[in-house]
Short mmCIF file of C-alpha atoms and ligand atoms in Angstrom, two decimals:
data_model
loop_
_atom_site.label_atom_id
_atom_site.label_comp_id
_atom_site.label_asym_id
_atom_site.label_seq_id
_atom_site.Cartn_x
_atom_site.Cartn_y
_atom_site.Cartn_z
CA MET A 18 49.09 -5.12 -18.33
CA LYS A 19 50.64 -2.77 -15.79
CA GLN A 20 48.42 -0.55 -13.65
CA THR A 21 49.85 2.63 -15.24
CA ALA A 22 48.88 1.42 -18.70
CA VAL A 23 45.38 0.71 -17.41
CA ASP A 24 45.02 4.19 -15.96
CA ASN A 25 45.76 5.68 -19.34
CA MET A 26 43.70 3.18 -21.26
CA ASN A 27 40.75 4.49 -23.25
CA LYS A 28 37.35 3.05 -22.46
CA ILE A 29 36.83 -0.41 -23.92
CA PHE A 30 33.24 -0.94 -25.03
CA VAL A 31 31.31 -4.14 -25.58
CA THR A 32 31.81 -3.62 -29.29
CA ARG A 33 33.42 -1.30 -31.81
CA PRO A 34 32.00 -1.19 -35.33
CA SER A 35 34.03 -2.59 -38.21
CA LEU A 36 34.46 -0.22 -41.14
CA PRO A 37 35.92 -0.74 -44.63
CA PRO A 38 38.82 1.50 -45.76
CA LEU A 39 37.37 4.98 -46.29
CA GLN A 40 38.79 5.17 -49.81
CA GLU A 41 36.70 2.15 -50.85
CA PHE A 42 33.56 3.78 -49.55
CA THR A 43 34.20 7.15 -51.18
CA GLU A 44 34.30 5.44 -54.57
CA TYR A 45 30.70 4.40 -53.99
CA LEU A 46 29.83 7.89 -52.77
CA GLN A 47 31.19 9.39 -55.98
CA LYS A 48 28.81 7.21 -57.99
CA ILE A 49 25.86 8.28 -55.85
CA TRP A 50 26.81 11.93 -56.33
CA ASP A 51 27.08 11.40 -60.09
CA SER A 52 23.83 9.49 -60.53
CA LYS A 53 21.74 11.45 -57.98
CA ARG A 54 20.03 8.18 -57.17
CA LEU A 55 19.67 8.34 -53.39
CA THR A 56 16.99 5.84 -52.44
CA ASN A 57 13.89 3.84 -53.59
CA ASP A 58 15.35 0.60 -54.95
CA GLY A 59 18.46 2.19 -56.45
CA PRO A 60 21.33 0.29 -58.10
CA PHE A 61 23.37 -0.28 -54.91
CA HIS A 62 20.27 -1.49 -53.09
CA HIS A 63 19.63 -3.92 -55.92
CA GLU A 64 23.26 -5.06 -56.01
CA LEU A 65 23.42 -5.59 -52.25
CA GLU A 66 20.26 -7.73 -52.31
CA GLN A 67 21.78 -9.96 -54.99
CA LYS A 68 25.19 -10.20 -53.30
CA LEU A 69 23.66 -11.02 -49.92
CA GLU A 70 21.45 -13.74 -51.40
CA ASP A 71 24.56 -15.40 -52.83
CA PHE A 72 26.80 -14.76 -49.86
CA LEU A 73 24.34 -15.96 -47.23
CA GLY A 74 22.89 -18.84 -49.27
CA ILE A 75 19.29 -17.64 -49.07
CA LYS A 76 16.52 -17.31 -51.68
CA HIS A 77 15.02 -13.84 -51.21
CA ILE A 78 16.08 -10.85 -49.15
CA SER A 79 14.40 -7.46 -48.70
CA LEU A 80 16.55 -4.69 -47.28
CA PHE A 81 15.33 -2.29 -44.60
CA CYS A 82 16.32 0.96 -42.93
CA ASN A 83 16.74 -0.95 -39.64
CA GLY A 84 15.91 -4.25 -37.98
CA MET A 85 13.04 -3.01 -35.83
CA ILE A 86 11.01 -1.81 -38.83
CA ALA A 87 11.83 -5.09 -40.59
CA LEU A 88 10.29 -6.99 -37.67
CA GLN A 89 7.16 -4.80 -37.69
CA ILE A 90 6.68 -5.17 -41.44
CA GLY A 91 7.43 -8.89 -41.31
CA LEU A 92 4.55 -9.41 -38.89
CA GLN A 93 2.29 -7.34 -41.20
CA ALA A 94 3.37 -9.34 -44.23
CA LEU A 95 2.51 -12.60 -42.47
CA LYS A 96 -0.87 -11.06 -41.43
CA ILE A 97 -0.26 -11.97 -37.80
CA THR A 98 -3.08 -11.22 -35.34
CA GLY A 99 -3.94 -12.25 -31.76
CA GLU A 100 -1.21 -13.85 -29.66
CA VAL A 101 2.45 -14.39 -30.56
CA ILE A 102 4.66 -16.69 -28.49
CA THR A 103 8.12 -15.24 -27.97
CA THR A 104 11.11 -15.06 -25.64
CA PRO A 105 11.60 -12.56 -22.81
CA TYR A 106 15.40 -12.98 -23.15
CA SER A 107 16.13 -10.68 -26.08
CA PHE A 108 16.57 -7.05 -27.01
CA VAL A 109 13.29 -5.26 -26.37
CA ALA A 110 12.68 -4.69 -30.10
CA THR A 111 11.47 -8.28 -30.54
CA THR A 112 8.45 -7.79 -28.28
CA HIS A 113 7.90 -4.15 -29.26
CA ALA A 114 7.35 -5.26 -32.86
CA ILE A 115 4.57 -7.60 -31.71
CA TYR A 116 3.01 -4.83 -29.64
CA TRP A 117 3.17 -2.33 -32.54
CA ASN A 118 1.19 -4.83 -34.61
CA ARG A 119 -1.54 -4.75 -31.95
CA CYS A 120 -0.83 -8.35 -31.03
CA THR A 121 -0.29 -9.77 -27.56
CA PRO A 122 3.16 -11.14 -26.72
CA VAL A 123 3.10 -14.41 -24.79
CA PHE A 124 6.40 -15.20 -23.09
CA GLY A 125 7.86 -18.70 -22.93
CA ASP A 126 10.89 -19.78 -20.91
CA VAL A 127 14.32 -20.34 -22.47
CA GLU A 128 16.52 -23.43 -22.76
CA PRO A 129 19.09 -23.71 -19.97
CA HIS A 130 22.06 -24.14 -22.33
CA THR A 131 21.44 -21.97 -25.42
CA PHE A 132 19.11 -19.43 -23.76
CA ASN A 133 16.91 -19.59 -26.85
CA LEU A 134 13.12 -19.96 -26.51
CA ASN A 135 12.49 -23.52 -25.31
CA PRO A 136 10.28 -25.38 -27.83
CA ASP A 137 9.47 -28.03 -25.22
CA LYS A 138 7.70 -25.43 -23.10
CA ILE A 139 5.54 -23.61 -25.62
CA GLU A 140 2.72 -26.01 -26.51
CA SER A 141 0.96 -25.26 -23.23
CA LEU A 142 0.97 -21.55 -24.18
CA ILE A 143 -0.97 -22.07 -27.43
CA THR A 144 -4.60 -20.86 -27.36
CA PRO A 145 -7.21 -20.40 -30.14
CA SER A 146 -5.85 -16.82 -30.50
CA THR A 147 -2.25 -17.89 -31.15
CA THR A 148 -1.13 -17.21 -34.72
CA ALA A 149 2.66 -17.19 -34.60
CA ILE A 150 5.86 -18.19 -32.83
CA MET A 151 8.68 -15.68 -32.77
CA PRO A 152 11.92 -17.16 -31.42
CA VAL A 153 15.30 -15.36 -31.44
CA HIS A 154 18.67 -16.95 -32.32
CA ILE A 155 20.23 -15.36 -29.28
CA TYR A 156 23.94 -14.42 -29.69
CA GLY A 157 23.59 -16.05 -33.14
CA ASN A 158 23.18 -19.56 -31.66
CA PRO A 159 20.61 -21.47 -33.75
CA CYS A 160 17.21 -22.30 -32.29
CA ASP A 161 15.91 -25.86 -32.46
CA ASN A 162 14.16 -25.28 -35.77
CA GLU A 163 12.97 -28.83 -36.22
CA LYS A 164 10.94 -28.74 -33.02
CA PHE A 165 9.56 -25.25 -33.70
CA GLN A 166 8.61 -26.20 -37.25
CA ASN A 167 6.80 -29.33 -36.04
CA ILE A 168 4.78 -27.30 -33.54
CA ALA A 169 4.04 -24.58 -36.13
CA ASP A 170 2.84 -27.23 -38.62
CA LYS A 171 0.78 -29.10 -36.02
CA TYR A 172 -1.15 -25.96 -34.94
CA GLY A 173 -1.08 -24.02 -38.24
CA LEU A 174 1.09 -21.20 -36.87
CA SER A 175 3.52 -18.88 -38.64
CA LEU A 176 7.16 -19.14 -37.64
CA PHE A 177 9.11 -15.87 -37.74
CA TYR A 178 12.72 -15.83 -36.47
CA ASP A 179 14.38 -12.75 -35.08
CA GLY A 180 17.85 -13.42 -36.48
CA ALA A 181 19.28 -9.99 -35.59
CA HIS A 182 22.50 -11.63 -34.31
CA SER A 183 22.85 -14.39 -36.90
CA PHE A 184 24.42 -12.92 -40.04
CA GLY A 185 26.45 -15.66 -41.70
CA VAL A 186 25.58 -18.42 -39.21
CA ARG A 187 25.14 -21.87 -40.77
CA ARG A 188 24.13 -25.26 -39.44
CA ASN A 189 25.25 -28.32 -41.43
CA GLY A 190 26.37 -25.91 -44.13
CA GLU A 191 22.97 -24.21 -44.52
CA SER A 192 22.05 -20.69 -43.47
CA ILE A 193 19.85 -20.66 -40.37
CA LEU A 194 18.04 -17.73 -42.02
CA ASN A 195 16.28 -20.33 -44.16
CA TYR A 196 14.36 -21.59 -41.11
CA GLY A 197 10.62 -20.92 -40.75
CA ASP A 198 8.44 -18.63 -42.88
CA LEU A 199 10.53 -15.53 -42.38
CA SER A 200 13.75 -14.36 -40.72
CA MET A 201 14.98 -10.92 -39.81
CA LEU A 202 18.54 -9.54 -39.73
CA SER A 203 19.88 -6.37 -38.13
CA PHE A 204 22.73 -4.44 -39.74
CA HIS A 205 23.06 -2.00 -36.84
CA ALA A 206 26.48 -0.46 -36.12
CA THR A 207 26.98 -2.97 -33.28
CA LYS A 208 26.41 -6.06 -35.45
CA THR A 209 28.95 -8.33 -37.19
CA PHE A 210 27.87 -6.93 -40.56
CA ASN A 211 26.77 -3.31 -40.40
CA THR A 212 25.37 -0.62 -42.67
CA PHE A 213 25.41 1.93 -39.78
CA GLU A 214 21.65 1.29 -39.40
CA GLY A 215 19.91 -1.37 -41.46
CA GLY A 216 18.10 -4.66 -41.50
CA ALA A 217 16.52 -7.28 -43.72
CA LEU A 218 13.80 -9.89 -44.08
CA ILE A 219 14.59 -13.28 -45.60
CA THR A 220 12.13 -15.75 -47.08
CA SER A 221 12.10 -18.55 -49.61
CA ASP A 222 8.58 -17.60 -50.76
CA PRO A 223 8.68 -15.18 -53.74
CA LYS A 224 5.07 -14.03 -53.09
CA LEU A 225 5.92 -13.13 -49.51
CA LYS A 226 8.98 -11.20 -50.74
CA ARG A 227 6.73 -9.21 -53.13
CA ARG A 228 4.31 -8.39 -50.34
CA ILE A 229 7.16 -7.31 -48.05
CA ASP A 230 8.51 -5.03 -50.78
CA PHE A 231 5.07 -3.41 -51.21
CA LEU A 232 4.68 -2.95 -47.47
CA LYS A 233 8.08 -1.32 -46.99
CA ASN A 234 7.20 1.20 -49.72
CA PHE A 235 3.86 2.56 -48.40
CA GLY A 236 1.98 -0.39 -49.93
CA PHE A 237 2.63 0.72 -53.53
CA ALA A 238 2.41 -2.10 -56.09
CA ASP A 239 2.68 0.39 -58.95
CA GLU A 240 2.18 4.10 -59.52
CA GLU A 241 -1.61 3.87 -59.12
CA THR A 242 -2.10 0.88 -56.85
CA VAL A 243 -1.73 0.75 -53.07
CA VAL A 244 -2.39 -2.81 -51.96
CA ALA A 245 -2.14 -2.32 -48.18
CA PRO A 246 -1.48 0.36 -45.57
CA GLY A 247 2.29 0.06 -45.80
CA SER A 248 5.06 1.98 -44.13
CA ASN A 249 8.41 3.43 -45.14
CA GLY A 250 11.08 0.86 -44.31
CA LYS A 251 13.39 1.34 -47.27
CA MET A 252 17.17 1.14 -47.12
CA ASN A 253 18.82 4.10 -48.87
CA GLU A 254 21.75 4.06 -51.31
CA ILE A 255 24.33 5.21 -48.77
CA GLN A 256 23.46 2.34 -46.44
CA ALA A 257 23.54 -0.11 -49.34
CA ALA A 258 26.93 1.23 -50.48
CA ILE A 259 28.37 0.73 -47.00
CA GLY A 260 27.02 -2.81 -47.05
CA LEU A 261 28.71 -3.53 -50.38
CA ALA A 262 31.99 -2.13 -49.11
CA GLN A 263 31.73 -4.17 -45.86
CA LEU A 264 30.86 -7.53 -47.35
CA LYS A 265 34.33 -8.55 -48.50
CA TYR A 266 35.73 -8.07 -44.97
CA PHE A 267 33.10 -10.16 -43.19
CA LYS A 268 34.91 -13.52 -43.27
CA GLU A 269 38.21 -12.02 -42.13
CA ASN A 270 36.39 -10.25 -39.28
CA VAL A 271 34.70 -13.48 -38.18
CA GLU A 272 38.09 -15.22 -38.13
CA LYS A 273 39.43 -12.49 -35.84
CA ARG A 274 36.36 -12.79 -33.61
CA HIS A 275 36.92 -16.54 -33.50
CA SER A 276 40.52 -16.10 -32.29
CA ILE A 277 39.38 -13.69 -29.59
CA THR A 278 36.66 -16.14 -28.51
CA CYS A 279 39.22 -18.97 -28.29
CA LEU A 280 41.55 -16.84 -26.18
CA TYR A 281 38.75 -15.81 -23.79
CA ARG A 282 37.69 -19.46 -23.45
CA LYS A 283 41.25 -20.62 -22.77
CA LEU A 284 41.86 -17.97 -20.12
CA LEU A 285 38.45 -18.25 -18.43
CA ARG A 286 38.00 -22.01 -18.48
CA ASN A 287 39.01 -22.81 -14.90
CA ILE A 288 37.60 -19.87 -12.98
CA GLU A 289 35.18 -21.18 -10.36
CA GLY A 290 31.70 -19.70 -10.85
CA ILE A 291 32.32 -18.30 -14.36
CA SER A 292 30.87 -20.13 -17.35
CA PHE A 293 30.47 -19.35 -21.03
CA LEU A 294 29.09 -20.86 -24.22
CA ASP A 295 31.10 -23.30 -26.30
CA ASP A 296 30.71 -23.91 -30.03
CA ILE A 297 27.75 -26.06 -31.07
CA PRO A 298 28.65 -29.09 -33.24
CA ASP A 299 27.95 -28.62 -36.98
CA VAL A 300 27.41 -24.86 -36.55
CA GLU A 301 29.50 -22.16 -38.25
CA HIS A 302 29.31 -19.34 -35.71
CA ASN A 303 29.84 -15.62 -36.29
CA TYR A 304 31.15 -14.92 -32.74
CA ALA A 305 29.01 -11.81 -32.46
CA TYR A 306 28.99 -11.74 -28.65
CA PHE A 307 31.03 -13.25 -25.81
CA PRO A 308 28.62 -13.66 -22.88
CA ILE A 309 29.86 -15.01 -19.53
CA PHE A 310 27.61 -16.15 -16.69
CA VAL A 311 28.41 -15.44 -13.05
CA ASN A 312 27.24 -17.96 -10.47
CA GLU A 313 27.29 -15.75 -7.37
CA GLU A 314 27.56 -18.59 -4.87
CA LYS A 315 30.50 -20.26 -6.58
CA TYR A 316 32.26 -17.10 -7.77
CA GLY A 317 31.97 -15.42 -4.39
CA SER A 318 30.58 -12.12 -5.61
CA SER A 319 27.59 -11.11 -7.66
CA ARG A 320 27.28 -10.45 -11.37
CA ASP A 321 26.65 -6.77 -10.64
CA GLU A 322 29.71 -6.51 -8.41
CA LEU A 323 31.86 -7.90 -11.23
CA TYR A 324 30.10 -5.68 -13.77
CA GLY A 325 30.82 -2.63 -11.57
CA LYS A 326 34.45 -3.67 -11.10
CA LEU A 327 34.93 -3.95 -14.87
CA ILE A 328 33.41 -0.51 -15.42
CA LYS A 329 35.62 1.03 -12.73
CA ASN A 330 38.52 -0.28 -14.79
CA ASN A 331 37.19 1.18 -18.05
CA ILE A 332 35.79 -2.11 -19.35
CA TYR A 333 32.26 -1.41 -20.52
CA GLY A 334 30.71 -4.84 -21.03
CA ARG A 335 26.91 -5.01 -21.26
CA ARG A 336 24.32 -7.13 -19.51
CA TYR A 337 22.64 -8.32 -22.72
CA PHE A 338 19.82 -9.17 -21.92
CA TYR A 339 18.98 -7.76 -18.51
CA PRO A 340 16.35 -6.81 -17.49
CA LEU A 341 14.12 -9.38 -19.15
CA ILE A 342 11.59 -7.86 -21.55
CA SER A 343 8.86 -9.30 -19.30
CA HIS A 344 10.06 -6.94 -16.52
CA PHE A 345 9.47 -3.72 -18.47
CA PRO A 346 6.37 -1.74 -17.41
CA SER A 347 4.66 -2.21 -20.80
CA TYR A 348 4.72 -6.00 -20.44
CA ARG A 349 5.07 -6.95 -16.77
CA ASN A 350 1.33 -7.25 -16.18
CA LEU A 351 0.86 -9.86 -18.88
CA PRO A 352 -0.05 -13.24 -17.35
CA SER A 353 2.91 -14.89 -19.12
CA ALA A 354 5.34 -12.33 -17.63
CA CYS A 355 5.09 -13.89 -14.15
CA GLN A 356 8.66 -14.66 -13.01
CA TRP A 357 7.73 -18.09 -11.63
CA LEU A 358 6.86 -19.17 -15.16
CA LEU A 359 10.24 -18.10 -16.58
CA PRO A 360 12.86 -19.53 -14.18
CA GLU A 361 15.63 -20.14 -16.72
CA ALA A 362 15.20 -16.73 -18.32
CA GLU A 363 15.24 -15.05 -14.88
CA LYS A 364 18.42 -16.95 -13.97
CA VAL A 365 20.40 -16.13 -17.10
CA ALA A 366 19.34 -12.46 -17.09
CA ASN A 367 20.73 -12.19 -13.54
CA GLU A 368 24.03 -13.89 -14.39
CA VAL A 369 25.05 -12.53 -17.80
CA ILE A 370 27.76 -10.06 -18.78
CA CYS A 371 28.75 -9.72 -22.44
CA LEU A 372 32.49 -9.03 -22.54
CA PRO A 373 34.01 -6.77 -25.21
CA ILE A 374 34.51 -8.46 -28.56
CA TYR A 375 35.34 -6.92 -31.92
CA PRO A 376 37.85 -7.80 -34.63
CA ASP A 377 40.68 -5.51 -33.55
CA LEU A 378 40.38 -6.09 -29.79
CA GLU A 379 43.96 -6.47 -28.59
CA GLU A 380 45.30 -9.49 -26.74
CA ASN A 381 46.71 -7.41 -23.87
CA ILE A 382 43.24 -5.99 -23.23
CA ILE A 383 41.75 -9.49 -23.16
CA ASN A 384 44.42 -10.50 -20.64
CA PHE A 385 43.62 -7.41 -18.61
CA ILE A 386 39.87 -8.17 -18.62
CA VAL A 387 40.46 -11.78 -17.56
CA GLY A 388 42.84 -10.56 -14.84
CA LEU A 389 40.00 -8.46 -13.41
CA ILE A 390 37.64 -11.45 -13.50
CA LYS A 391 40.14 -13.70 -11.72
CA LYS A 392 39.97 -12.89 -8.07
N1 T4K B 408 16.18 -7.95 -32.26
C1 T4K B 408 17.30 -8.21 -31.55
C2 T4K B 408 17.49 -9.56 -30.95
C3 T4K B 408 18.29 -7.22 -31.39
O1 T4K B 408 19.41 -7.48 -30.67
C4 T4K B 408 18.09 -5.96 -31.99
C5 T4K B 408 19.07 -4.91 -31.81
C6 T4K B 408 16.92 -5.75 -32.74
C7 T4K B 408 15.98 -6.77 -32.83
C8 T4K B 408 16.63 -4.45 -33.43
O2 T4K B 408 17.50 -4.24 -34.54
P1 T4K B 408 17.88 -2.72 -34.97
O3 T4K B 408 16.58 -1.96 -35.15
O4 T4K B 408 18.77 -2.13 -33.91
O5 T4K B 408 18.59 -2.91 -36.30
C9 T4K B 408 22.38 -2.08 -29.21
C10 T4K B 408 21.87 -1.80 -30.60
O6 T4K B 408 21.38 -0.47 -30.73
C11 T4K B 408 20.82 -2.74 -31.07
O7 T4K B 408 20.86 -2.71 -32.49
C12 T4K B 408 21.09 -4.17 -30.63
N2 T4K B 408 20.02 -5.06 -30.98
C13 T4K B 408 21.32 -4.22 -29.15
C14 T4K B 408 21.63 -5.63 -28.67
O8 T4K B 408 22.44 -3.42 -28.84
P2 T4K B 408 22.48 -0.54 -27.13
O9 T4K B 408 21.51 0.42 -26.56
O10 T4K B 408 23.15 -1.48 -26.20
O11 T4K B 408 23.61 0.21 -28.01
P3 T4K B 408 24.71 1.26 -27.59
O12 T4K B 408 24.48 2.48 -28.39
O13 T4K B 408 24.77 1.39 -26.11
O14 T4K B 408 26.04 0.55 -28.15
C15 T4K B 408 26.79 -0.41 -27.42
C16 T4K B 408 28.25 -0.02 -27.50
O15 T4K B 408 28.71 -0.12 -28.82
C17 T4K B 408 28.55 1.40 -27.07
O16 T4K B 408 28.79 1.44 -25.72
C18 T4K B 408 29.76 1.78 -27.88
C19 T4K B 408 29.66 0.90 -29.11
N3 T4K B 408 29.21 1.68 -30.27
C20 T4K B 408 27.87 1.82 -30.52
C21 T4K B 408 27.43 2.52 -31.61
C22 T4K B 408 25.96 2.71 -31.86
C23 T4K B 408 30.14 2.26 -31.10
O17 T4K B 408 31.36 2.14 -30.86
N4 T4K B 408 29.72 2.96 -32.19
C24 T4K B 408 28.40 3.13 -32.49
O18 T4K B 408 28.06 3.75 -33.50
O19 T4K B 408 21.69 -1.34 -28.26
#
């Protein structure tokens, strides 16, 4: 791309939400206007739950107004108390949900290749107060469920996955949302499947699904019975309608994301000091993010220098996930937040930049971005 074209180029952000054709959405809106059913388990909410169960290959889903509230209510539904082992390399919502449930987050280090919570390093963190493990499928890359499940079974712990990034991801043909006791999804505007704001909890236990549905509706079991101090986490009919309109475009969007990922990989493969993630065998990815990792010594300049250079050229990548959650004032005094205990997490947080990726990202912009990265 010529310099003049760059000067005139609009800002390119880390993501740009996918939207269905407006006409298809207004047809849903018309029905909402006609029925006056706006929220509280309406027909679109019901339809979206059923369609997502089929589409994702999961047993039970409960829809939420957003992912953060889904996490909070999920912890309530599992009756989690005491200490919860989690990752510092995530969006801050993961740990905030633990804190809002008056539990103590305990940080474990991440694996050096997936950057997911490392199951080989968590047994030493388990105490008599530990009740749950809360890993995150970071960038949609599946955690080592077998190892986590073995540890959870051995110590009698709940296993709750933050799957905010993992809509549609499968391993050996099965949804990774079926791992553990419970999984969460985010349908935020920046996610591969969005309802503007939104989220969900997934379980194969029908009793747990019932409890979740009570808890997201103030604890009401029926008109006269409140079974627990619930909250209001409900998804409304407009959100559900957007979800229904979006669903049929998901596969096509993932294919476009895949092509973009392949192009980035091809163009970036031989740049000294720049690395990225490759596909994992037997995994169907959703290509939600395209993180690169800058090794300052080999690349010759720092991650932040490259990040600044991209921004100067209107390329607004993001350092997901820097700073580590364990660095934030609310958590940095926890014993497990000590940086010497989290070397891999510290390293990746200091090296990462997520490059722009979204279905209609143009090839000339990808070439331009890679041109900036090449010295
Ligand atoms: N767990 C994990 C692991 C998560 O990653 C998240 C959320 C959660 C839990 C909580 O789920 P939710 O409660 O959000 O459902 C964004 C998102 O707000 C957040 O949902 C997401 N993770 C996180 C990784 O990224 P920001 O502060 O970086 O978003 P923002 O507004 O700077 O958006 C990034 C770029 O996207 C903008 O520069 C432009 C573009 N954009 C954004 C929005 C909102 C648009 O083009 N249109 C838009 O409407 O957090």
